[in-house]
Amino acid sequence: MVTRTVDLRSDTVTKPTEAMRAAMATAEVDDDVLGYDPTVFRLETEMAKIMGKEAALFVPSGTMGNLISVLTHCDVRGSEVILGDNCHIFIYENGGISTIGGVHPRTVKNNSDGTMDLDLIEAAIRDPRGEIVYPTTRLICLENTHANSGGKCLSAEYTDQVGELAKKHDLKLHIDGARIFNSSVALGVPVDRLVRAADSVSVCLSKGIGAPIGSIIVGSKSFIAKARRLRKTLGGGMRQVGVIAAAALVALQENVGKLESDHKKARLLAGKYYHTNFNYFRIK
Ligand SMILES: *Cc1c(COP(=O)(O)O)cnc(C)c1O
């Protein structure tokens, strides 16, 4: 009998495939801090196109992608961001938006499907003509899929409604789309449609789609130009990083199409072995 071990700690523990390692070994590279790495350029161009945004920036992690995005939108002291009380940025990112960025988080209750009620979001927006004691609301953050709600997907319609609310109050909308491809496949909605209302999106390449390292943020050209400067400030500018981007390009080509079968298997396992107190951070 052949025994196979399937490691289900997280979708982050995948190893690079043969094709990824081959692509890494032969990747064309140059200094990406100076903006010359052709493989990173290809990855950023491809991701901007897939996400339906003007430009993209490769970053070392999802945490840095969210941090850079929030700080780029909230570049004035006294800025406040509205986000879910059960979202990744608020719970699992060391409070970086506050400790590093000086951005004040205003939480709104997350429902069990990962949404926040529109009227609660609107009630949390500060009146810009209000008392001088209030911080200034500048940004709303959503998370799709919503990790702490068991990977629930936010619909395009809901995202559009939050986007309209943001526009009405002259705010920006950021989506933590660590697993946005999973959402797109599960909902059967193209990924660019899902994030149409967003001013920026952070996408993990090293989660569901199985690249070894990295995330991408997408947005307008001017947003990405500011984000690039901030990435350098945070120490996230990397030199011949095409070695990593090459694996991510393979992940995009090979693995997005496999998510549907991933979801089928996950549902099967969830039905059999579902238990709620599993916490992968405890595994040492
Ligand atoms: C994993 C994750 C991140 C952060 O990504 P890292 O690459 O681990 O820093 C952000 N948001 C969500 C929803 C995540 O699941």
Tab-separated table of C-alpha atoms in Angstrom, chain A:
chain	number	residue	atom	x	y	z
A	1	MET	CA	0.000	0.000	0.000
A	2	VAL	CA	1.271	3.469	-0.842
A	3	THR	CA	0.792	6.088	1.862
A	4	ARG	CA	0.591	9.690	0.789
A	5	THR	CA	0.711	12.538	3.266
A	6	VAL	CA	-1.475	15.503	2.451
A	7	ASP	CA	-0.416	18.604	4.374
A	8	LEU	CA	-3.509	20.615	5.240
A	9	ARG	CA	-2.022	23.150	7.671
A	10	SER	CA	-2.591	25.987	5.214
A	11	ASP	CA	-2.655	26.846	1.517
A	12	THR	CA	0.651	28.630	2.203
A	13	VAL	CA	2.691	25.443	2.733
A	14	THR	CA	2.771	24.367	-0.918
A	15	LYS	CA	6.171	23.688	-2.484
A	16	PRO	CA	7.211	25.096	-5.874
A	17	THR	CA	6.466	22.698	-8.736
A	18	GLU	CA	9.083	21.402	-11.176
A	19	ALA	CA	7.861	23.935	-13.734
A	20	MET	CA	8.234	26.763	-11.214
A	21	ARG	CA	11.773	25.701	-10.304
A	22	ALA	CA	12.699	25.450	-13.980
A	23	ALA	CA	11.276	28.914	-14.647
A	24	MET	CA	13.190	30.289	-11.663
A	25	ALA	CA	16.445	28.730	-12.870
A	26	THR	CA	16.190	30.282	-16.310
A	27	ALA	CA	14.472	33.585	-15.444
A	28	GLU	CA	15.737	36.689	-17.163
A	29	VAL	CA	16.587	39.170	-14.406
A	30	ASP	CA	17.899	42.667	-13.750
A	31	ASP	CA	17.727	45.236	-10.956
A	32	ASP	CA	14.054	45.752	-10.112
A	33	VAL	CA	14.710	48.622	-7.681
A	34	LEU	CA	15.984	50.492	-10.736
A	35	GLY	CA	12.954	49.174	-12.640
A	36	TYR	CA	14.837	46.956	-15.120
A	37	ASP	CA	13.786	43.398	-14.241
A	38	PRO	CA	11.947	42.057	-17.326
A	39	THR	CA	10.333	39.098	-15.517
A	40	VAL	CA	8.865	41.284	-12.767
A	41	PHE	CA	7.686	43.659	-15.484
A	42	ARG	CA	5.912	40.765	-17.204
A	43	LEU	CA	4.254	39.642	-13.961
A	44	GLU	CA	3.115	43.163	-13.072
A	45	THR	CA	1.785	43.808	-16.583
A	46	GLU	CA	-0.061	40.482	-16.613
A	47	MET	CA	-1.613	41.028	-13.178
A	48	ALA	CA	-2.718	44.583	-13.973
A	49	LYS	CA	-4.478	43.206	-17.051
A	50	ILE	CA	-6.121	40.287	-15.236
A	51	MET	CA	-7.333	42.583	-12.437
A	52	GLY	CA	-8.559	45.273	-14.833
A	53	LYS	CA	-6.399	48.035	-13.331
A	54	GLU	CA	-3.833	50.404	-14.849
A	55	ALA	CA	-0.761	49.209	-12.992
A	56	ALA	CA	0.651	46.660	-10.542
A	57	LEU	CA	3.500	46.322	-8.061
A	58	PHE	CA	5.172	43.144	-6.832
A	59	VAL	CA	5.649	43.082	-3.036
A	60	PRO	CA	7.251	40.490	-0.724
A	61	SER	CA	4.081	39.624	1.216
A	62	GLY	CA	0.358	40.235	1.583
A	63	THR	CA	0.973	42.057	4.832
A	64	MET	CA	3.251	44.530	3.095
A	65	GLY	CA	0.756	44.804	0.220
A	66	ASN	CA	-2.027	45.828	2.610
A	67	LEU	CA	0.253	48.127	4.609
A	68	ILE	CA	1.496	49.939	1.501
A	69	SER	CA	-2.040	50.218	0.106
A	70	VAL	CA	-3.543	51.641	3.303
A	71	LEU	CA	-0.630	54.049	3.807
A	72	THR	CA	-0.745	55.225	0.194
A	73	HIS	CA	-4.456	56.080	0.476
A	74	CYS	CA	-4.033	57.575	3.970
A	75	ASP	CA	-0.981	59.747	3.402
A	76	VAL	CA	-2.211	62.591	5.609
A	77	ARG	CA	-1.733	62.507	9.390
A	78	GLY	CA	-5.020	61.956	11.219
A	79	SER	CA	-6.462	59.569	8.625
A	80	GLU	CA	-8.932	56.898	9.617
A	81	VAL	CA	-9.765	53.628	7.848
A	82	ILE	CA	-13.051	51.732	8.189
A	83	LEU	CA	-12.567	47.965	8.259
A	84	GLY	CA	-14.209	44.796	9.565
A	85	ASP	CA	-13.631	43.829	13.205
A	86	ASN	CA	-12.789	40.305	12.054
A	87	CYS	CA	-10.571	41.186	9.095
A	88	HIS	CA	-6.950	40.214	8.501
A	89	ILE	CA	-5.589	43.780	8.470
A	90	PHE	CA	-7.102	44.484	11.889
A	91	ILE	CA	-6.345	41.150	13.548
A	92	TYR	CA	-3.252	39.561	12.016
A	93	GLU	CA	-0.934	42.317	10.792
A	94	ASN	CA	0.618	43.507	14.066
A	95	GLY	CA	-1.410	46.698	13.904
A	96	GLY	CA	1.062	47.906	11.264
A	97	ILE	CA	-1.282	50.513	9.803
A	98	SER	CA	-1.162	52.217	13.240
A	99	THR	CA	2.297	51.388	14.541
A	100	ILE	CA	4.087	52.141	11.277
A	101	GLY	CA	1.572	54.252	9.383
A	102	GLY	CA	-0.116	56.298	12.094
A	103	VAL	CA	-3.491	55.376	10.572
A	104	HIS	CA	-6.428	55.058	12.947
A	105	PRO	CA	-8.584	51.910	12.504
A	106	ARG	CA	-12.356	52.224	12.892
A	107	THR	CA	-13.887	48.773	13.066
A	108	VAL	CA	-17.379	47.853	11.917
A	109	LYS	CA	-18.915	44.494	12.828
A	110	ASN	CA	-18.234	41.749	10.303
A	111	ASN	CA	-21.255	39.548	9.589
A	112	SER	CA	-20.733	35.790	9.387
A	113	ASP	CA	-20.587	36.077	5.574
A	114	GLY	CA	-17.662	38.523	5.719
A	115	THR	CA	-19.727	41.592	4.811
A	116	MET	CA	-20.288	44.709	6.910
A	117	ASP	CA	-23.793	46.237	6.851
A	118	LEU	CA	-23.872	49.247	4.551
A	119	ASP	CA	-25.722	51.392	7.091
A	120	LEU	CA	-23.110	50.567	9.743
A	121	ILE	CA	-20.303	51.540	7.349
A	122	GLU	CA	-22.059	54.786	6.528
A	123	ALA	CA	-22.661	55.534	10.209
A	124	ALA	CA	-18.926	55.088	10.873
A	125	ILE	CA	-17.890	57.693	8.291
A	126	ARG	CA	-16.856	60.916	10.025
A	127	ASP	CA	-18.490	64.134	8.944
A	128	PRO	CA	-15.636	66.114	7.370
A	129	ARG	CA	-17.312	69.336	8.520
A	130	GLY	CA	-17.699	67.902	12.030
A	131	GLU	CA	-15.962	68.770	15.265
A	132	ILE	CA	-12.192	69.312	15.216
A	133	VAL	CA	-11.788	66.316	17.523
A	134	TYR	CA	-12.456	63.686	14.808
A	135	PRO	CA	-9.922	61.921	12.626
A	136	THR	CA	-10.663	62.094	8.898
A	137	THR	CA	-12.148	59.012	7.221
A	138	ARG	CA	-10.249	58.323	3.994
A	139	LEU	CA	-10.586	54.635	3.225
A	140	ILE	CA	-12.824	51.560	3.475
A	141	CYS	CA	-11.266	48.061	3.401
A	142	LEU	CA	-13.011	44.851	2.388
A	143	GLU	CA	-11.611	41.300	2.404
A	144	ASN	CA	-12.487	38.805	-0.358
A	145	THR	CA	-12.465	35.902	0.362
A	146	HIS	CA	-13.029	36.678	4.030
A	147	ALA	CA	-10.595	34.404	5.832
A	148	ASN	CA	-11.977	34.496	9.376
A	149	SER	CA	-15.481	33.785	8.113
A	150	GLY	CA	-14.292	30.461	6.734
A	151	GLY	CA	-13.433	31.830	3.314
A	152	LYS	CA	-16.791	33.397	2.426
A	153	CYS	CA	-16.881	35.248	-0.915
A	154	LEU	CA	-18.065	38.835	-1.282
A	155	SER	CA	-20.250	39.272	-4.381
A	156	ALA	CA	-19.551	41.820	-7.109
A	157	GLU	CA	-22.874	43.494	-6.280
A	158	TYR	CA	-22.018	43.961	-2.604
A	159	THR	CA	-18.555	45.263	-3.489
A	160	ASP	CA	-20.128	47.721	-5.955
A	161	GLN	CA	-22.483	48.983	-3.240
A	162	VAL	CA	-19.575	49.636	-0.882
A	163	GLY	CA	-17.739	51.296	-3.775
A	164	GLU	CA	-20.708	53.618	-4.378
A	165	LEU	CA	-20.814	54.470	-0.692
A	166	ALA	CA	-17.095	55.259	-0.771
A	167	LYS	CA	-17.514	57.489	-3.844
A	168	LYS	CA	-20.475	59.308	-2.303
A	169	HIS	CA	-18.288	60.280	0.667
A	170	ASP	CA	-15.111	60.896	-1.340
A	171	LEU	CA	-13.344	57.855	0.176
A	172	LYS	CA	-11.149	55.185	-1.402
A	173	LEU	CA	-11.892	51.443	-1.405
A	174	HIS	CA	-9.153	48.852	-0.844
A	175	ILE	CA	-9.747	45.114	-1.153
A	176	ASP	CA	-7.560	42.633	0.698
A	177	GLY	CA	-7.860	40.037	-2.040
A	178	ALA	CA	-5.362	37.543	-0.638
A	179	ARG	CA	-7.576	34.797	-2.105
A	180	ILE	CA	-9.493	36.782	-4.722
A	181	PHE	CA	-8.898	34.068	-7.359
A	182	ASN	CA	-10.608	31.528	-5.089
A	183	SER	CA	-13.535	33.915	-4.819
A	184	SER	CA	-13.681	34.471	-8.568
A	185	VAL	CA	-13.685	30.744	-9.298
A	186	ALA	CA	-16.196	29.897	-6.536
A	187	LEU	CA	-18.621	32.630	-7.658
A	188	GLY	CA	-18.037	32.090	-11.381
A	189	VAL	CA	-17.350	35.824	-11.780
A	190	PRO	CA	-14.266	37.172	-13.597
A	191	VAL	CA	-11.768	38.590	-11.132
A	192	ASP	CA	-11.661	42.049	-12.772
A	193	ARG	CA	-15.438	42.298	-12.380
A	194	LEU	CA	-15.203	41.377	-8.680
A	195	VAL	CA	-12.800	44.253	-7.965
A	196	ARG	CA	-14.164	46.839	-10.412
A	197	ALA	CA	-15.237	49.205	-7.637
A	198	ALA	CA	-11.892	49.050	-5.837
A	199	ASP	CA	-9.190	51.707	-6.018
A	200	SER	CA	-6.612	49.124	-4.970
A	201	VAL	CA	-6.386	45.376	-4.441
A	202	SER	CA	-3.734	43.270	-2.717
A	203	VAL	CA	-3.491	39.712	-4.068
A	204	CYS	CA	-1.414	36.896	-2.555
A	205	LEU	CA	0.448	34.768	-5.074
A	206	SER	CA	1.622	32.409	-2.320
A	207	LYS	CA	-1.822	31.353	-1.042
A	208	GLY	CA	-4.388	29.550	-3.176
A	209	ILE	CA	-2.427	29.716	-6.401
A	210	GLY	CA	0.689	28.213	-4.872
A	211	ALA	CA	3.631	30.464	-5.779
A	212	PRO	CA	6.432	30.205	-3.219
A	213	ILE	CA	6.718	33.931	-2.439
A	214	GLY	CA	5.024	37.233	-3.036
A	215	SER	CA	1.960	39.377	-3.467
A	216	ILE	CA	0.833	41.973	-5.981
A	217	ILE	CA	-0.977	45.223	-5.467
A	218	VAL	CA	-2.924	46.804	-8.312
A	219	GLY	CA	-4.471	50.219	-8.853
A	220	SER	CA	-4.141	53.399	-10.888
A	221	LYS	CA	-0.781	54.490	-12.288
A	222	SER	CA	-0.487	57.307	-9.752
A	223	PHE	CA	-1.398	54.969	-6.857
A	224	ILE	CA	1.265	52.456	-7.937
A	225	ALA	CA	3.900	55.194	-8.378
A	226	LYS	CA	3.354	56.286	-4.757
A	227	ALA	CA	3.208	52.661	-3.606
A	228	ARG	CA	6.569	51.941	-5.277
A	229	ARG	CA	8.219	54.701	-3.262
A	230	LEU	CA	6.653	53.385	-0.034
A	231	ARG	CA	7.771	49.823	-0.832
A	232	LYS	CA	11.342	51.123	-0.950
A	233	THR	CA	10.838	52.971	2.355
A	234	LEU	CA	9.688	49.752	4.024
A	235	GLY	CA	12.658	47.795	2.694
A	236	GLY	CA	10.576	45.853	0.187
A	237	GLY	CA	12.509	46.924	-2.894
A	238	MET	CA	14.330	43.825	-4.152
A	239	ARG	CA	16.989	43.583	-6.824
A	240	GLN	CA	17.023	40.518	-9.169
A	241	VAL	CA	13.576	39.522	-7.971
A	242	GLY	CA	12.589	38.082	-11.348
A	243	VAL	CA	13.799	34.775	-9.868
A	244	ILE	CA	10.706	34.875	-7.660
A	245	ALA	CA	8.367	36.507	-10.158
A	246	ALA	CA	9.093	33.685	-12.623
A	247	ALA	CA	7.541	31.152	-10.239
A	248	ALA	CA	4.527	33.416	-9.730
A	249	LEU	CA	3.985	33.617	-13.498
A	250	VAL	CA	3.905	29.818	-13.649
A	251	ALA	CA	1.457	29.762	-10.724
A	252	LEU	CA	-0.846	32.148	-12.589
A	253	GLN	CA	-0.718	30.062	-15.756
A	254	GLU	CA	-0.997	26.635	-14.164
A	255	ASN	CA	-2.932	26.949	-10.937
A	256	VAL	CA	-5.880	29.320	-11.303
A	257	GLY	CA	-7.511	26.618	-13.418
A	258	LYS	CA	-7.012	24.062	-10.634
A	259	LEU	CA	-8.874	26.030	-7.959
A	260	GLU	CA	-12.222	24.523	-8.837
A	261	SER	CA	-11.018	21.018	-8.053
A	262	ASP	CA	-9.321	22.393	-4.892
A	263	HIS	CA	-12.674	23.737	-3.739
A	264	LYS	CA	-14.389	20.405	-4.428
A	265	LYS	CA	-11.815	18.572	-2.307
A	266	ALA	CA	-12.015	21.178	0.468
A	267	ARG	CA	-15.813	20.793	0.603
A	268	LEU	CA	-15.486	17.031	0.788
A	269	LEU	CA	-12.973	17.244	3.652
A	270	ALA	CA	-14.938	19.947	5.455
A	271	GLY	CA	-17.968	17.658	5.456
A	272	LYS	CA	-15.944	14.795	6.910
A	273	TYR	CA	-13.543	16.385	9.343
A	274	TYR	CA	-14.904	19.814	10.115
A	275	HIS	CA	-13.820	21.148	13.498
A	276	THR	CA	-13.886	24.780	14.493
A	277	ASN	CA	-10.986	25.181	16.899
A	278	PHE	CA	-8.194	24.470	14.450
A	279	ASN	CA	-5.552	27.176	14.661
A	280	TYR	CA	-2.517	26.798	12.427
A	281	PHE	CA	-0.546	29.433	14.339
A	282	ARG	CA	-0.200	26.922	17.182
A	283	ILE	CA	1.685	24.443	15.025
A	284	LYS	CA	5.391	24.642	15.700
